[in-house]
PDB file of C-alpha atoms and ligand atoms in Angstrom:
ATOM      1  CA  MET A   1      43.165  69.572 131.875  1.00  0.00           C
ATOM      2  CA  PHE A   2      46.585  70.470 133.207  1.00  0.00           C
ATOM      3  CA  ASN A   3      48.961  67.511 132.964  1.00  0.00           C
ATOM      4  CA  LEU A   4      52.387  67.827 134.476  1.00  0.00           C
ATOM      5  CA  ILE A   5      55.420  65.536 134.475  1.00  0.00           C
ATOM      6  CA  LEU A   6      57.704  65.996 137.455  1.00  0.00           C
ATOM      7  CA  PHE A   7      60.991  64.660 136.158  1.00  0.00           C
ATOM      8  CA  GLY A   8      64.407  63.981 137.642  1.00  0.00           C
ATOM      9  CA  PRO A   9      66.770  61.255 138.833  1.00  0.00           C
ATOM     10  CA  PRO A  10      66.036  59.053 141.883  1.00  0.00           C
ATOM     11  CA  GLY A  11      66.399  61.200 144.998  1.00  0.00           C
ATOM     12  CA  SER A  12      65.820  64.513 143.232  1.00  0.00           C
ATOM     13  CA  GLY A  13      62.746  65.280 145.389  1.00  0.00           C
ATOM     14  CA  LYS A  14      59.941  64.272 143.014  1.00  0.00           C
ATOM     15  CA  GLY A  15      57.900  62.530 145.713  1.00  0.00           C
ATOM     16  CA  THR A  16      58.226  65.368 148.246  1.00  0.00           C
ATOM     17  CA  GLN A  17      57.395  68.088 145.736  1.00  0.00           C
ATOM     18  CA  SER A  18      54.572  66.031 144.180  1.00  0.00           C
ATOM     19  CA  GLU A  19      52.747  65.912 147.510  1.00  0.00           C
ATOM     20  CA  LYS A  20      52.889  69.706 147.799  1.00  0.00           C
ATOM     21  CA  ILE A  21      51.883  70.310 144.180  1.00  0.00           C
ATOM     22  CA  ILE A  22      48.850  67.996 144.219  1.00  0.00           C
ATOM     23  CA  GLU A  23      47.589  69.610 147.402  1.00  0.00           C
ATOM     24  CA  LYS A  24      47.890  73.126 145.987  1.00  0.00           C
ATOM     25  CA  TYR A  25      46.630  72.467 142.454  1.00  0.00           C
ATOM     26  CA  LYS A  26      44.288  69.523 143.136  1.00  0.00           C
ATOM     27  CA  LEU A  27      45.892  67.275 140.540  1.00  0.00           C
ATOM     28  CA  LYS A  28      45.713  63.473 140.609  1.00  0.00           C
ATOM     29  CA  HIS A  29      49.121  62.074 141.612  1.00  0.00           C
ATOM     30  CA  LEU A  30      50.232  59.083 139.532  1.00  0.00           C
ATOM     31  CA  SER A  31      53.529  57.648 140.780  1.00  0.00           C
ATOM     32  CA  THR A  32      54.463  54.385 139.060  1.00  0.00           C
ATOM     33  CA  GLY A  33      56.907  53.611 141.925  1.00  0.00           C
ATOM     34  CA  ASP A  34      54.055  53.927 144.466  1.00  0.00           C
ATOM     35  CA  LEU A  35      51.698  51.886 142.267  1.00  0.00           C
ATOM     36  CA  LEU A  36      54.321  49.141 141.908  1.00  0.00           C
ATOM     37  CA  ARG A  37      55.020  49.091 145.668  1.00  0.00           C
ATOM     38  CA  SER A  38      51.248  48.673 146.288  1.00  0.00           C
ATOM     39  CA  GLU A  39      51.212  45.718 143.879  1.00  0.00           C
ATOM     40  CA  ILE A  40      54.161  44.179 145.749  1.00  0.00           C
ATOM     41  CA  ALA A  41      52.453  44.707 149.122  1.00  0.00           C
ATOM     42  CA  ALA A  42      49.307  43.025 147.759  1.00  0.00           C
ATOM     43  CA  GLN A  43      51.502  40.207 146.354  1.00  0.00           C
ATOM     44  CA  THR A  44      49.855  40.339 142.944  1.00  0.00           C
ATOM     45  CA  PRO A  45      51.510  38.534 139.993  1.00  0.00           C
ATOM     46  CA  LEU A  46      52.394  41.962 138.539  1.00  0.00           C
ATOM     47  CA  GLY A  47      53.976  42.982 141.864  1.00  0.00           C
ATOM     48  CA  LEU A  48      55.982  39.786 142.125  1.00  0.00           C
ATOM     49  CA  GLU A  49      57.298  40.206 138.578  1.00  0.00           C
ATOM     50  CA  ALA A  50      58.146  43.886 139.162  1.00  0.00           C
ATOM     51  CA  LYS A  51      59.955  43.176 142.435  1.00  0.00           C
ATOM     52  CA  ASN A  52      62.691  41.192 140.628  1.00  0.00           C
ATOM     53  CA  PHE A  53      63.614  44.305 138.649  1.00  0.00           C
ATOM     54  CA  MET A  54      63.150  46.834 141.458  1.00  0.00           C
ATOM     55  CA  ASP A  55      65.385  44.909 143.876  1.00  0.00           C
ATOM     56  CA  LYS A  56      68.223  45.179 141.363  1.00  0.00           C
ATOM     57  CA  GLY A  57      67.637  48.875 140.636  1.00  0.00           C
ATOM     58  CA  GLN A  58      66.504  48.067 137.091  1.00  0.00           C
ATOM     59  CA  LEU A  59      63.508  49.470 135.260  1.00  0.00           C
ATOM     60  CA  VAL A  60      60.364  47.333 135.147  1.00  0.00           C
ATOM     61  CA  PRO A  61      59.374  46.406 131.525  1.00  0.00           C
ATOM     62  CA  ASP A  62      57.564  49.149 129.610  1.00  0.00           C
ATOM     63  CA  GLU A  63      54.386  47.128 128.953  1.00  0.00           C
ATOM     64  CA  VAL A  64      53.882  46.586 132.701  1.00  0.00           C
ATOM     65  CA  VAL A  65      54.039  50.274 133.671  1.00  0.00           C
ATOM     66  CA  ILE A  66      52.187  51.480 130.563  1.00  0.00           C
ATOM     67  CA  GLY A  67      49.332  49.078 131.393  1.00  0.00           C
ATOM     68  CA  MET A  68      49.205  50.407 134.951  1.00  0.00           C
ATOM     69  CA  ILE A  69      49.100  54.023 133.795  1.00  0.00           C
ATOM     70  CA  SER A  70      46.436  53.258 131.199  1.00  0.00           C
ATOM     71  CA  SER A  71      44.184  51.727 133.895  1.00  0.00           C
ATOM     72  CA  SER A  72      44.832  54.666 136.256  1.00  0.00           C
ATOM     73  CA  LEU A  73      43.900  57.200 133.562  1.00  0.00           C
ATOM     74  CA  ASP A  74      40.648  55.326 132.911  1.00  0.00           C
ATOM     75  CA  ALA A  75      39.889  55.082 136.622  1.00  0.00           C
ATOM     76  CA  ASN A  76      40.293  58.836 137.168  1.00  0.00           C
ATOM     77  CA  SER A  77      38.289  60.559 134.469  1.00  0.00           C
ATOM     78  CA  GLY A  78      36.943  63.932 135.517  1.00  0.00           C
ATOM     79  CA  VAL A  79      40.020  65.123 137.436  1.00  0.00           C
ATOM     80  CA  ALA A  80      41.528  68.611 136.921  1.00  0.00           C
ATOM     81  CA  GLY A  81      44.708  67.034 135.632  1.00  0.00           C
ATOM     82  CA  PHE A  82      47.430  64.492 136.367  1.00  0.00           C
ATOM     83  CA  LEU A  83      50.831  64.823 137.956  1.00  0.00           C
ATOM     84  CA  PHE A  84      53.070  62.068 136.596  1.00  0.00           C
ATOM     85  CA  ASP A  85      55.898  61.192 139.005  1.00  0.00           C
ATOM     86  CA  GLY A  86      58.508  58.616 137.983  1.00  0.00           C
ATOM     87  CA  PHE A  87      56.772  58.118 134.632  1.00  0.00           C
ATOM     88  CA  PRO A  88      57.577  58.178 131.739  1.00  0.00           C
ATOM     89  CA  ARG A  89      61.053  56.716 132.248  1.00  0.00           C
ATOM     90  CA  THR A  90      61.778  55.579 128.662  1.00  0.00           C
ATOM     91  CA  THR A  91      61.035  57.080 125.264  1.00  0.00           C
ATOM     92  CA  ALA A  92      58.620  54.177 124.589  1.00  0.00           C
ATOM     93  CA  GLN A  93      56.689  55.120 127.741  1.00  0.00           C
ATOM     94  CA  ALA A  94      56.612  58.784 126.676  1.00  0.00           C
ATOM     95  CA  GLU A  95      55.225  57.850 123.249  1.00  0.00           C
ATOM     96  CA  ALA A  96      52.611  55.568 124.842  1.00  0.00           C
ATOM     97  CA  LEU A  97      51.590  58.310 127.299  1.00  0.00           C
ATOM     98  CA  ASP A  98      51.157  60.835 124.511  1.00  0.00           C
ATOM     99  CA  LYS A  99      48.884  58.384 122.659  1.00  0.00           C
ATOM    100  CA  LEU A 100      46.822  57.584 125.770  1.00  0.00           C
ATOM    101  CA  LEU A 101      46.341  61.285 126.566  1.00  0.00           C
ATOM    102  CA  LYS A 102      45.468  62.054 122.956  1.00  0.00           C
ATOM    103  CA  LEU A 103      42.698  59.445 123.087  1.00  0.00           C
ATOM    104  CA  LYS A 104      41.312  61.410 126.024  1.00  0.00           C
ATOM    105  CA  GLY A 105      41.564  64.698 124.104  1.00  0.00           C
ATOM    106  CA  THR A 106      44.390  66.071 126.230  1.00  0.00           C
ATOM    107  CA  SER A 107      48.207  66.248 126.355  1.00  0.00           C
ATOM    108  CA  ILE A 108      51.226  67.019 128.560  1.00  0.00           C
ATOM    109  CA  SER A 109      51.259  70.704 129.489  1.00  0.00           C
ATOM    110  CA  VAL A 110      54.831  70.857 130.811  1.00  0.00           C
ATOM    111  CA  MET A 111      57.713  68.762 132.117  1.00  0.00           C
ATOM    112  CA  LEU A 112      59.424  70.262 135.154  1.00  0.00           C
ATOM    113  CA  ALA A 113      62.879  68.668 135.462  1.00  0.00           C
ATOM    114  CA  LEU A 114      64.639  68.746 138.840  1.00  0.00           C
ATOM    115  CA  GLU A 115      68.437  68.904 138.625  1.00  0.00           C
ATOM    116  CA  VAL A 116      70.606  67.551 141.466  1.00  0.00           C
ATOM    117  CA  SER A 117      74.293  66.484 141.480  1.00  0.00           C
ATOM    118  CA  GLU A 118      75.076  62.748 141.721  1.00  0.00           C
ATOM    119  CA  THR A 119      76.962  63.076 145.040  1.00  0.00           C
ATOM    120  CA  GLU A 120      73.930  64.782 146.589  1.00  0.00           C
ATOM    121  CA  LEU A 121      71.560  62.134 145.133  1.00  0.00           C
ATOM    122  CA  VAL A 122      73.456  59.185 146.654  1.00  0.00           C
ATOM    123  CA  GLN A 123      73.631  60.956 150.021  1.00  0.00           C
ATOM    124  CA  ARG A 124      69.913  61.772 150.000  1.00  0.00           C
ATOM    125  CA  LEU A 125      68.911  58.221 149.030  1.00  0.00           C
ATOM    126  CA  LEU A 126      71.108  56.621 151.710  1.00  0.00           C
ATOM    127  CA  ASN A 127      69.571  59.012 154.273  1.00  0.00           C
ATOM    128  CA  ARG A 128      66.061  58.248 153.038  1.00  0.00           C
ATOM    129  CA  GLY A 129      66.853  54.516 153.342  1.00  0.00           C
ATOM    130  CA  LYS A 130      67.211  54.910 157.118  1.00  0.00           C
ATOM    131  CA  THR A 131      63.484  55.665 157.435  1.00  0.00           C
ATOM    132  CA  SER A 132      61.698  54.916 154.126  1.00  0.00           C
ATOM    133  CA  GLY A 133      61.484  51.151 154.596  1.00  0.00           C
ATOM    134  CA  ARG A 134      62.548  50.858 150.950  1.00  0.00           C
ATOM    135  CA  SER A 135      65.150  48.156 150.410  1.00  0.00           C
ATOM    136  CA  ASP A 136      66.293  49.850 147.179  1.00  0.00           C
ATOM    137  CA  ASP A 137      67.367  52.905 149.242  1.00  0.00           C
ATOM    138  CA  THR A 138      69.681  51.083 151.651  1.00  0.00           C
ATOM    139  CA  ASN A 139      72.187  49.451 149.305  1.00  0.00           C
ATOM    140  CA  GLU A 140      74.636  51.795 147.561  1.00  0.00           C
ATOM    141  CA  THR A 141      75.136  49.345 144.652  1.00  0.00           C
ATOM    142  CA  VAL A 142      71.369  49.353 143.957  1.00  0.00           C
ATOM    143  CA  ILE A 143      71.254  53.169 144.296  1.00  0.00           C
ATOM    144  CA  ARG A 144      74.063  53.545 141.746  1.00  0.00           C
ATOM    145  CA  ALA A 145      72.296  51.050 139.420  1.00  0.00           C
ATOM    146  CA  ARG A 146      69.133  53.202 139.601  1.00  0.00           C
ATOM    147  CA  ILE A 147      71.106  56.336 138.740  1.00  0.00           C
ATOM    148  CA  GLN A 148      72.758  54.406 135.879  1.00  0.00           C
ATOM    149  CA  GLU A 149      69.310  53.345 134.539  1.00  0.00           C
ATOM    150  CA  TYR A 150      68.285  56.997 134.727  1.00  0.00           C
ATOM    151  CA  GLU A 151      71.319  58.103 132.708  1.00  0.00           C
ATOM    152  CA  THR A 152      71.133  55.390 130.045  1.00  0.00           C
ATOM    153  CA  LYS A 153      67.346  55.130 129.562  1.00  0.00           C
ATOM    154  CA  THR A 154      65.467  57.934 131.291  1.00  0.00           C
ATOM    155  CA  ALA A 155      67.480  61.095 130.554  1.00  0.00           C
ATOM    156  CA  ALA A 156      66.427  60.684 126.882  1.00  0.00           C
ATOM    157  CA  VAL A 157      62.811  61.329 127.896  1.00  0.00           C
ATOM    158  CA  ALA A 158      63.736  64.981 128.557  1.00  0.00           C
ATOM    159  CA  SER A 159      65.100  65.276 124.992  1.00  0.00           C
ATOM    160  CA  TYR A 160      61.835  63.786 123.707  1.00  0.00           C
ATOM    161  CA  TYR A 161      59.788  66.554 125.357  1.00  0.00           C
ATOM    162  CA  GLU A 162      62.406  69.209 124.515  1.00  0.00           C
ATOM    163  CA  ASP A 163      61.547  68.601 120.866  1.00  0.00           C
ATOM    164  CA  PHE A 164      58.023  69.789 121.733  1.00  0.00           C
ATOM    165  CA  ASP A 165      59.423  72.715 123.764  1.00  0.00           C
ATOM    166  CA  LYS A 166      57.824  71.406 126.954  1.00  0.00           C
ATOM    167  CA  VAL A 167      60.808  71.134 129.329  1.00  0.00           C
ATOM    168  CA  VAL A 168      61.695  73.577 132.107  1.00  0.00           C
ATOM    169  CA  LYS A 169      64.782  72.841 134.228  1.00  0.00           C
ATOM    170  CA  ILE A 170      64.544  73.617 137.935  1.00  0.00           C
ATOM    171  CA  LYS A 171      67.415  73.621 140.435  1.00  0.00           C
ATOM    172  CA  GLY A 172      66.617  70.711 142.774  1.00  0.00           C
ATOM    173  CA  GLU A 173      69.042  71.777 145.523  1.00  0.00           C
ATOM    174  CA  GLY A 174      68.043  74.244 148.228  1.00  0.00           C
ATOM    175  CA  THR A 175      65.228  74.163 150.758  1.00  0.00           C
ATOM    176  CA  ILE A 176      62.008  72.262 150.037  1.00  0.00           C
ATOM    177  CA  GLU A 177      60.108  75.569 150.113  1.00  0.00           C
ATOM    178  CA  GLU A 178      62.514  77.329 147.713  1.00  0.00           C
ATOM    179  CA  ILE A 179      62.236  74.503 145.193  1.00  0.00           C
ATOM    180  CA  PHE A 180      58.439  74.378 145.612  1.00  0.00           C
ATOM    181  CA  SER A 181      58.176  78.111 145.020  1.00  0.00           C
ATOM    182  CA  ASN A 182      60.191  77.818 141.771  1.00  0.00           C
ATOM    183  CA  LEU A 183      57.976  74.938 140.611  1.00  0.00           C
ATOM    184  CA  CYS A 184      54.814  76.916 141.420  1.00  0.00           C
ATOM    185  CA  SER A 185      56.025  79.932 139.417  1.00  0.00           C
ATOM    186  CA  GLU A 186      56.324  77.752 136.331  1.00  0.00           C
ATOM    187  CA  ILE A 187      52.934  76.116 136.901  1.00  0.00           C
ATOM    188  CA  ASP A 188      51.200  79.452 137.560  1.00  0.00           C
ATOM    189  CA  ALA A 189      52.710  80.932 134.383  1.00  0.00           C
ATOM    190  CA  ARG A 190      51.046  78.139 132.392  1.00  0.00           C
ATOM    191  CA  LEU A 191      47.727  78.151 134.178  1.00  0.00           C
ATOM    192  CA  SER A 192      47.087  81.883 133.762  1.00  0.00           C
TER     193      SER A 192
HETATM  194  P1  AMP B   1      60.603  55.250 142.193  1.00  0.00           P
HETATM  195  O1  AMP B   1      59.712  55.104 143.380  1.00  0.00           O
HETATM  196  O2  AMP B   1      60.028  56.158 141.156  1.00  0.00           O
HETATM  197  O3  AMP B   1      62.023  55.616 142.573  1.00  0.00           O
HETATM  198  O4  AMP B   1      60.682  53.809 141.514  1.00  0.00           O
HETATM  199  C1  AMP B   1      61.210  52.680 142.205  1.00  0.00           C
HETATM  200  C2  AMP B   1      61.495  51.566 141.211  1.00  0.00           C
HETATM  201  O5  AMP B   1      60.266  51.180 140.565  1.00  0.00           O
HETATM  202  C3  AMP B   1      62.423  51.932 140.075  1.00  0.00           C
HETATM  203  O6  AMP B   1      63.798  51.772 140.452  1.00  0.00           O
HETATM  204  C4  AMP B   1      62.004  50.943 138.991  1.00  0.00           C
HETATM  205  O7  AMP B   1      62.521  49.642 139.265  1.00  0.00           O
HETATM  206  C5  AMP B   1      60.492  50.882 139.194  1.00  0.00           C
HETATM  207  N1  AMP B   1      59.788  51.891 138.375  1.00  0.00           N
HETATM  208  C6  AMP B   1      59.072  52.961 138.832  1.00  0.00           C
HETATM  209  N2  AMP B   1      58.536  53.671 137.818  1.00  0.00           N
HETATM  210  C7  AMP B   1      58.949  53.030 136.676  1.00  0.00           C
HETATM  211  C8  AMP B   1      58.753  53.278 135.292  1.00  0.00           C
HETATM  212  N3  AMP B   1      58.045  54.341 134.857  1.00  0.00           N
HETATM  213  N4  AMP B   1      59.319  52.417 134.415  1.00  0.00           N
HETATM  214  C9  AMP B   1      60.012  51.341 134.825  1.00  0.00           C
HETATM  215  N5  AMP B   1      60.264  51.060 136.106  1.00  0.00           N
HETATM  216  C10 AMP B   1      59.723  51.894 137.040  1.00  0.00           C
END
């Protein structure tokens, strides 16, 4: 299996690039943000609990997202690999993911980390908010809270994988195609 983490702050282009990568490499896309938004839309107890955190730009508790990922891994056995988008976001999530993958006899192949300046991130998210229908993209205070959560809790996840020599940094500014091409070069180098 080829298991990839697409990493980066909110607004760095993970969702856009994930769509292109899964189409080209036929990986199963697991986005915890998308899974949580589906739970909210279906008004499940999990969704209602998660919404309180998401509306404030805070991370949802680890056990909630780890449980969701565990079920998704079980529900998708037999795929060529997984693309994790927006997960793991804490070191505890990274440790849990490693354990879950190990139980399935596999592991993370690489973490591709998109790098974008904070000014550009806020601008992109406010622009996205005009059309995404996401309430957490329209309020600048919530956007800054999400970036703050990324800096205080999520950035450490890159250090975790750096210790295993699995992180490649990719410039996340430029055209969508330029960034995609740089991501593909790194994936191809590991698949061959
Ligand atoms: P995203 O779509 O990845 O930007 O996620 C939107 C929101 O969902 C985040 O601001 C968090 O509140 C929540 N969320 C998504 N993924 C995670 C995760 N792995 N851990 C905790 N909270 C998450």
